[in-house]
Amino acid sequence: MMRAILLVVGLVAGLVAADADAQSVEREAGPLPRFFPHRTTYLELDPDQRSHFRLAYLVSSQSGTPPEEIRMWFNQNGEVISFDIDSSGRITRLPGPDELAAEPTVWINQERGGMSLNLQFEATLPGGPDYTIGDLQLALGQANHAIRQAAGVAALFAPNFKTLVFEFDGLAPSAIAIHDDGTTTALTAQENRVMLRPRDRAMRNLVRIELGRMPTRVLLDS
């Protein structure tokens, strides 16, 4: 199943191959909002309209630099502010509205044309590793409403989120759906992921799901 990668942005124009010694590079790469598309729009939503989903930003190096060795930072009021990037390339420290509005210049340690950005939608679910149908449906509904509200006329071509993809560290554990009559259904697992489409006919009387352990994150997919 395709992951919900909704935007792939070449952060810098050009197709110049990255130098093998990319870690020695320190260069200006552009204004902060360019690296976080739609972040301001997301933050402008009422909190109760984004309580169950968020935008995630993942960076990758064209030269094969490990994500945790990619550096991104900017200067604000004389302070150097760095972005934390985990082993998957996910930026774990996101800018706030004031930082975005100031549009400081971002610096990176990658050659021109040597880095790309993926934007993904993630569910933010309370509790776990068991989740109620209300929270699962709310995550999908909020994300679909937000993307169509922001897209305007282009909403006709926007993705329709129907699937939750639970990602795990290592192989996926056992996972079951529990229905209102007490019966259970095994959820589909592929390697380190468990998939659920709560709006499918077979899941219409779903009450909750139970996962063998906590997922590392939950992606929203079409």
PDB file of C-alpha atoms in Angstrom, residues 19-210:
ATOM      1  CA  ASP A  19      29.447  15.827  -2.701  1.00  0.00           C
ATOM      2  CA  ALA A  20      30.629  12.793  -0.718  1.00  0.00           C
ATOM      3  CA  ASP A  21      31.901  15.136   1.969  1.00  0.00           C
ATOM      4  CA  ALA A  22      28.481  16.731   2.443  1.00  0.00           C
ATOM      5  CA  GLN A  23      28.924  17.048   6.185  1.00  0.00           C
ATOM      6  CA  SER A  24      31.442  19.892   5.649  1.00  0.00           C
ATOM      7  CA  VAL A  25      28.841  21.954   3.753  1.00  0.00           C
ATOM      8  CA  GLU A  26      27.119  24.853   5.466  1.00  0.00           C
ATOM      9  CA  ARG A  27      24.988  26.975   3.181  1.00  0.00           C
ATOM     10  CA  GLU A  28      21.864  29.096   3.020  1.00  0.00           C
ATOM     11  CA  ALA A  29      18.937  27.128   1.600  1.00  0.00           C
ATOM     12  CA  GLY A  30      15.942  29.466   1.742  1.00  0.00           C
ATOM     13  CA  PRO A  31      13.327  31.021   4.044  1.00  0.00           C
ATOM     14  CA  LEU A  32      11.866  28.932   6.865  1.00  0.00           C
ATOM     15  CA  PRO A  33       8.263  28.633   5.522  1.00  0.00           C
ATOM     16  CA  ARG A  34       9.606  27.007   2.374  1.00  0.00           C
ATOM     17  CA  PHE A  35      10.673  23.997   4.431  1.00  0.00           C
ATOM     18  CA  PHE A  36       7.325  23.638   6.177  1.00  0.00           C
ATOM     19  CA  PRO A  37       4.602  23.982   3.523  1.00  0.00           C
ATOM     20  CA  HIS A  38       1.064  24.278   4.947  1.00  0.00           C
ATOM     21  CA  ARG A  39       2.379  24.485   8.514  1.00  0.00           C
ATOM     22  CA  THR A  40       0.920  27.980   9.002  1.00  0.00           C
ATOM     23  CA  THR A  41      -2.445  26.911   7.582  1.00  0.00           C
ATOM     24  CA  TYR A  42      -2.482  23.964   9.972  1.00  0.00           C
ATOM     25  CA  LEU A  43      -1.685  26.142  12.988  1.00  0.00           C
ATOM     26  CA  GLU A  44      -4.464  28.559  12.030  1.00  0.00           C
ATOM     27  CA  LEU A  45      -7.093  25.818  12.374  1.00  0.00           C
ATOM     28  CA  ASP A  46      -9.124  25.857  15.562  1.00  0.00           C
ATOM     29  CA  PRO A  47      -7.537  23.431  18.061  1.00  0.00           C
ATOM     30  CA  ASP A  48     -10.664  21.262  18.040  1.00  0.00           C
ATOM     31  CA  GLN A  49     -10.301  20.896  14.265  1.00  0.00           C
ATOM     32  CA  ARG A  50      -6.778  19.451  14.498  1.00  0.00           C
ATOM     33  CA  SER A  51      -6.865  17.558  17.791  1.00  0.00           C
ATOM     34  CA  HIS A  52      -6.493  14.158  16.126  1.00  0.00           C
ATOM     35  CA  PHE A  53      -4.067  14.786  13.250  1.00  0.00           C
ATOM     36  CA  ARG A  54      -0.855  16.652  12.501  1.00  0.00           C
ATOM     37  CA  LEU A  55       1.520  17.315   9.626  1.00  0.00           C
ATOM     38  CA  ALA A  56       4.861  15.508   9.646  1.00  0.00           C
ATOM     39  CA  TYR A  57       7.936  16.599   7.676  1.00  0.00           C
ATOM     40  CA  LEU A  58      10.632  14.117   6.659  1.00  0.00           C
ATOM     41  CA  VAL A  59      13.942  14.975   4.999  1.00  0.00           C
ATOM     42  CA  SER A  60      16.240  12.713   3.028  1.00  0.00           C
ATOM     43  CA  SER A  61      19.660  13.096   1.430  1.00  0.00           C
ATOM     44  CA  GLN A  62      20.228  12.305  -2.232  1.00  0.00           C
ATOM     45  CA  SER A  63      23.821  11.327  -1.391  1.00  0.00           C
ATOM     46  CA  GLY A  64      22.837   8.746   1.209  1.00  0.00           C
ATOM     47  CA  THR A  65      23.740  10.802   4.261  1.00  0.00           C
ATOM     48  CA  PRO A  66      22.006   9.184   7.281  1.00  0.00           C
ATOM     49  CA  PRO A  67      19.020  11.318   8.351  1.00  0.00           C
ATOM     50  CA  GLU A  68      20.402  11.875  11.846  1.00  0.00           C
ATOM     51  CA  GLU A  69      23.522  13.453  10.280  1.00  0.00           C
ATOM     52  CA  ILE A  70      21.513  15.987   8.268  1.00  0.00           C
ATOM     53  CA  ARG A  71      21.598  19.380   9.953  1.00  0.00           C
ATOM     54  CA  MET A  72      19.107  22.227   9.538  1.00  0.00           C
ATOM     55  CA  TRP A  73      19.183  25.433  11.577  1.00  0.00           C
ATOM     56  CA  PHE A  74      18.385  29.138  11.562  1.00  0.00           C
ATOM     57  CA  ASN A  75      19.393  32.213  13.542  1.00  0.00           C
ATOM     58  CA  GLN A  76      16.866  34.220  15.497  1.00  0.00           C
ATOM     59  CA  ASN A  77      17.657  37.099  17.861  1.00  0.00           C
ATOM     60  CA  GLY A  78      21.279  35.990  17.975  1.00  0.00           C
ATOM     61  CA  GLU A  79      20.373  32.398  18.891  1.00  0.00           C
ATOM     62  CA  VAL A  80      21.086  29.373  16.701  1.00  0.00           C
ATOM     63  CA  ILE A  81      17.976  27.172  16.591  1.00  0.00           C
ATOM     64  CA  SER A  82      18.521  23.649  15.232  1.00  0.00           C
ATOM     65  CA  PHE A  83      15.910  21.145  14.095  1.00  0.00           C
ATOM     66  CA  ASP A  84      16.021  17.685  15.620  1.00  0.00           C
ATOM     67  CA  ILE A  85      15.864  14.944  12.979  1.00  0.00           C
ATOM     68  CA  ASP A  86      15.369  11.310  13.974  1.00  0.00           C
ATOM     69  CA  SER A  87      16.679   8.169  12.267  1.00  0.00           C
ATOM     70  CA  SER A  88      13.704   8.053   9.896  1.00  0.00           C
ATOM     71  CA  GLY A  89      14.349  11.633   8.719  1.00  0.00           C
ATOM     72  CA  ARG A  90      11.353  13.022  10.598  1.00  0.00           C
ATOM     73  CA  ILE A  91      11.790  16.547  11.941  1.00  0.00           C
ATOM     74  CA  THR A  92      10.763  16.337  15.582  1.00  0.00           C
ATOM     75  CA  ARG A  93      11.075  20.020  16.456  1.00  0.00           C
ATOM     76  CA  LEU A  94       8.643  22.063  14.342  1.00  0.00           C
ATOM     77  CA  PRO A  95       8.553  25.886  14.111  1.00  0.00           C
ATOM     78  CA  GLY A  96       5.847  27.933  15.771  1.00  0.00           C
ATOM     79  CA  PRO A  97       3.778  30.684  14.132  1.00  0.00           C
ATOM     80  CA  ASP A  98       6.074  33.527  15.226  1.00  0.00           C
ATOM     81  CA  GLU A  99       9.143  31.788  13.808  1.00  0.00           C
ATOM     82  CA  LEU A 100       7.368  31.128  10.516  1.00  0.00           C
ATOM     83  CA  ALA A 101       6.140  34.719  10.279  1.00  0.00           C
ATOM     84  CA  ALA A 102       9.679  36.052  10.774  1.00  0.00           C
ATOM     85  CA  GLU A 103      10.879  33.994   7.767  1.00  0.00           C
ATOM     86  CA  PRO A 104      14.489  33.529   8.915  1.00  0.00           C
ATOM     87  CA  THR A 105      16.919  31.900   6.506  1.00  0.00           C
ATOM     88  CA  VAL A 106      17.448  28.167   6.982  1.00  0.00           C
ATOM     89  CA  TRP A 107      20.946  26.740   6.745  1.00  0.00           C
ATOM     90  CA  ILE A 108      21.671  23.115   5.876  1.00  0.00           C
ATOM     91  CA  ASN A 109      24.742  20.891   5.605  1.00  0.00           C
ATOM     92  CA  GLN A 110      23.759  19.395   2.236  1.00  0.00           C
ATOM     93  CA  GLU A 111      24.935  20.349  -1.242  1.00  0.00           C
ATOM     94  CA  ARG A 112      22.608  22.220  -3.585  1.00  0.00           C
ATOM     95  CA  GLY A 113      20.059  19.773  -4.995  1.00  0.00           C
ATOM     96  CA  GLY A 114      21.102  17.167  -2.441  1.00  0.00           C
ATOM     97  CA  MET A 115      18.068  17.043  -0.150  1.00  0.00           C
ATOM     98  CA  SER A 116      14.302  16.504  -0.473  1.00  0.00           C
ATOM     99  CA  LEU A 117      11.286  16.874   1.776  1.00  0.00           C
ATOM    100  CA  ASN A 118       8.207  14.680   2.242  1.00  0.00           C
ATOM    101  CA  LEU A 119       5.007  15.947   3.844  1.00  0.00           C
ATOM    102  CA  GLN A 120       2.795  13.339   5.513  1.00  0.00           C
ATOM    103  CA  PHE A 121      -0.389  13.350   7.559  1.00  0.00           C
ATOM    104  CA  GLU A 122      -0.273  11.559  10.925  1.00  0.00           C
ATOM    105  CA  ALA A 123      -3.043  10.660  13.354  1.00  0.00           C
ATOM    106  CA  THR A 124      -2.633  11.795  16.959  1.00  0.00           C
ATOM    107  CA  LEU A 125      -4.668   9.314  18.965  1.00  0.00           C
ATOM    108  CA  PRO A 126      -5.192   9.376  22.734  1.00  0.00           C
ATOM    109  CA  GLY A 127      -4.301   6.325  24.774  1.00  0.00           C
ATOM    110  CA  GLY A 128      -3.057   3.186  23.092  1.00  0.00           C
ATOM    111  CA  PRO A 129      -2.290   0.548  22.167  1.00  0.00           C
ATOM    112  CA  ASP A 130      -6.101   0.164  22.127  1.00  0.00           C
ATOM    113  CA  TYR A 131      -8.119   2.770  20.225  1.00  0.00           C
ATOM    114  CA  THR A 132     -11.839   3.479  19.980  1.00  0.00           C
ATOM    115  CA  ILE A 133     -13.676   3.868  16.695  1.00  0.00           C
ATOM    116  CA  GLY A 134     -14.612   7.443  17.654  1.00  0.00           C
ATOM    117  CA  ASP A 135     -10.981   8.563  17.806  1.00  0.00           C
ATOM    118  CA  LEU A 136     -10.067   6.691  14.615  1.00  0.00           C
ATOM    119  CA  GLN A 137     -12.929   8.239  12.661  1.00  0.00           C
ATOM    120  CA  LEU A 138     -12.177  11.682  14.072  1.00  0.00           C
ATOM    121  CA  ALA A 139      -8.560  11.547  12.851  1.00  0.00           C
ATOM    122  CA  LEU A 140      -9.671  10.704   9.317  1.00  0.00           C
ATOM    123  CA  GLY A 141     -12.516  13.212   9.346  1.00  0.00           C
ATOM    124  CA  GLN A 142     -10.443  16.127  10.613  1.00  0.00           C
ATOM    125  CA  ALA A 143      -7.668  15.547   8.081  1.00  0.00           C
ATOM    126  CA  ASN A 144     -10.102  15.223   5.174  1.00  0.00           C
ATOM    127  CA  HIS A 145     -11.991  18.355   6.219  1.00  0.00           C
ATOM    128  CA  ALA A 146      -8.808  20.386   6.632  1.00  0.00           C
ATOM    129  CA  ILE A 147      -7.298  19.440   3.291  1.00  0.00           C
ATOM    130  CA  ARG A 148     -10.505  20.249   1.425  1.00  0.00           C
ATOM    131  CA  GLN A 149     -10.988  23.519   3.262  1.00  0.00           C
ATOM    132  CA  ALA A 150      -7.460  24.603   2.351  1.00  0.00           C
ATOM    133  CA  ALA A 151      -7.591  23.310  -1.229  1.00  0.00           C
ATOM    134  CA  GLY A 152     -10.678  25.249  -2.337  1.00  0.00           C
ATOM    135  CA  VAL A 153     -11.586  24.332  -5.914  1.00  0.00           C
ATOM    136  CA  ALA A 154      -8.583  21.993  -6.061  1.00  0.00           C
ATOM    137  CA  ALA A 155     -10.296  19.849  -3.388  1.00  0.00           C
ATOM    138  CA  LEU A 156     -11.736  17.832  -6.269  1.00  0.00           C
ATOM    139  CA  PHE A 157      -8.234  16.426  -6.771  1.00  0.00           C
ATOM    140  CA  ALA A 158      -7.273  16.113  -3.106  1.00  0.00           C
ATOM    141  CA  PRO A 159      -6.716  12.659  -1.584  1.00  0.00           C
ATOM    142  CA  ASN A 160      -9.483  11.094   0.473  1.00  0.00           C
ATOM    143  CA  PHE A 161      -8.050   9.547   3.625  1.00  0.00           C
ATOM    144  CA  LYS A 162      -9.658   6.198   4.392  1.00  0.00           C
ATOM    145  CA  THR A 163      -6.807   4.175   5.886  1.00  0.00           C
ATOM    146  CA  LEU A 164      -4.858   4.291   9.138  1.00  0.00           C
ATOM    147  CA  VAL A 165      -1.375   2.766   8.947  1.00  0.00           C
ATOM    148  CA  PHE A 166       0.093   1.839  12.330  1.00  0.00           C
ATOM    149  CA  GLU A 167       3.886   1.675  12.132  1.00  0.00           C
ATOM    150  CA  PHE A 168       5.982  -0.278  14.652  1.00  0.00           C
ATOM    151  CA  ASP A 169       9.605  -0.620  15.597  1.00  0.00           C
ATOM    152  CA  GLY A 170      10.235  -4.123  14.213  1.00  0.00           C
ATOM    153  CA  LEU A 171       7.673  -6.607  12.972  1.00  0.00           C
ATOM    154  CA  ALA A 172       4.041  -5.694  13.524  1.00  0.00           C
ATOM    155  CA  PRO A 173       2.377  -7.365  16.515  1.00  0.00           C
ATOM    156  CA  SER A 174      -0.976  -9.151  16.536  1.00  0.00           C
ATOM    157  CA  ALA A 175      -3.874  -6.752  16.057  1.00  0.00           C
ATOM    158  CA  ILE A 176      -7.619  -7.298  16.223  1.00  0.00           C
ATOM    159  CA  ALA A 177     -10.795  -5.346  15.608  1.00  0.00           C
ATOM    160  CA  ILE A 178     -13.585  -5.824  18.141  1.00  0.00           C
ATOM    161  CA  HIS A 179     -17.170  -5.425  16.923  1.00  0.00           C
ATOM    162  CA  ASP A 180     -20.294  -4.414  18.819  1.00  0.00           C
ATOM    163  CA  ASP A 181     -21.502  -8.014  18.997  1.00  0.00           C
ATOM    164  CA  GLY A 182     -18.251  -9.147  20.631  1.00  0.00           C
ATOM    165  CA  THR A 183     -16.802 -10.830  17.549  1.00  0.00           C
ATOM    166  CA  THR A 184     -13.252 -10.052  16.433  1.00  0.00           C
ATOM    167  CA  THR A 185     -11.429  -9.671  13.128  1.00  0.00           C
ATOM    168  CA  ALA A 186      -7.676  -9.919  12.614  1.00  0.00           C
ATOM    169  CA  LEU A 187      -6.260  -6.760  11.069  1.00  0.00           C
ATOM    170  CA  THR A 188      -4.000  -6.854   8.023  1.00  0.00           C
ATOM    171  CA  ALA A 189      -0.294  -6.737   8.873  1.00  0.00           C
ATOM    172  CA  GLN A 190       2.598  -6.176   6.450  1.00  0.00           C
ATOM    173  CA  GLU A 191       6.118  -6.254   7.860  1.00  0.00           C
ATOM    174  CA  ASN A 192       6.200  -3.396  10.407  1.00  0.00           C
ATOM    175  CA  ARG A 193       2.703  -2.067   9.675  1.00  0.00           C
ATOM    176  CA  VAL A 194      -0.914  -2.795  10.538  1.00  0.00           C
ATOM    177  CA  MET A 195      -3.602  -1.360   8.255  1.00  0.00           C
ATOM    178  CA  LEU A 196      -7.184  -0.446   9.088  1.00  0.00           C
ATOM    179  CA  ARG A 197      -9.962   0.997   6.931  1.00  0.00           C
ATOM    180  CA  PRO A 198     -12.689   1.724   9.496  1.00  0.00           C
ATOM    181  CA  ARG A 199     -15.201   2.818   6.870  1.00  0.00           C
ATOM    182  CA  ASP A 200     -15.149  -0.489   5.012  1.00  0.00           C
ATOM    183  CA  ARG A 201     -18.367  -2.504   5.139  1.00  0.00           C
ATOM    184  CA  ALA A 202     -16.749  -5.221   7.261  1.00  0.00           C
ATOM    185  CA  MET A 203     -15.841  -2.614   9.907  1.00  0.00           C
ATOM    186  CA  ARG A 204     -19.123  -0.733  10.135  1.00  0.00           C
ATOM    187  CA  ASN A 205     -19.933  -2.152  13.575  1.00  0.00           C
ATOM    188  CA  LEU A 206     -16.382  -1.647  14.862  1.00  0.00           C
ATOM    189  CA  VAL A 207     -16.084  -0.604  18.509  1.00  0.00           C
ATOM    190  CA  ARG A 208     -12.335  -0.540  19.046  1.00  0.00           C
ATOM    191  CA  ILE A 209      -9.053  -2.086  17.961  1.00  0.00           C
ATOM    192  CA  GLU A 210      -6.428  -3.735  20.147  1.00  0.00           C
TER     193      GLU A 210
END
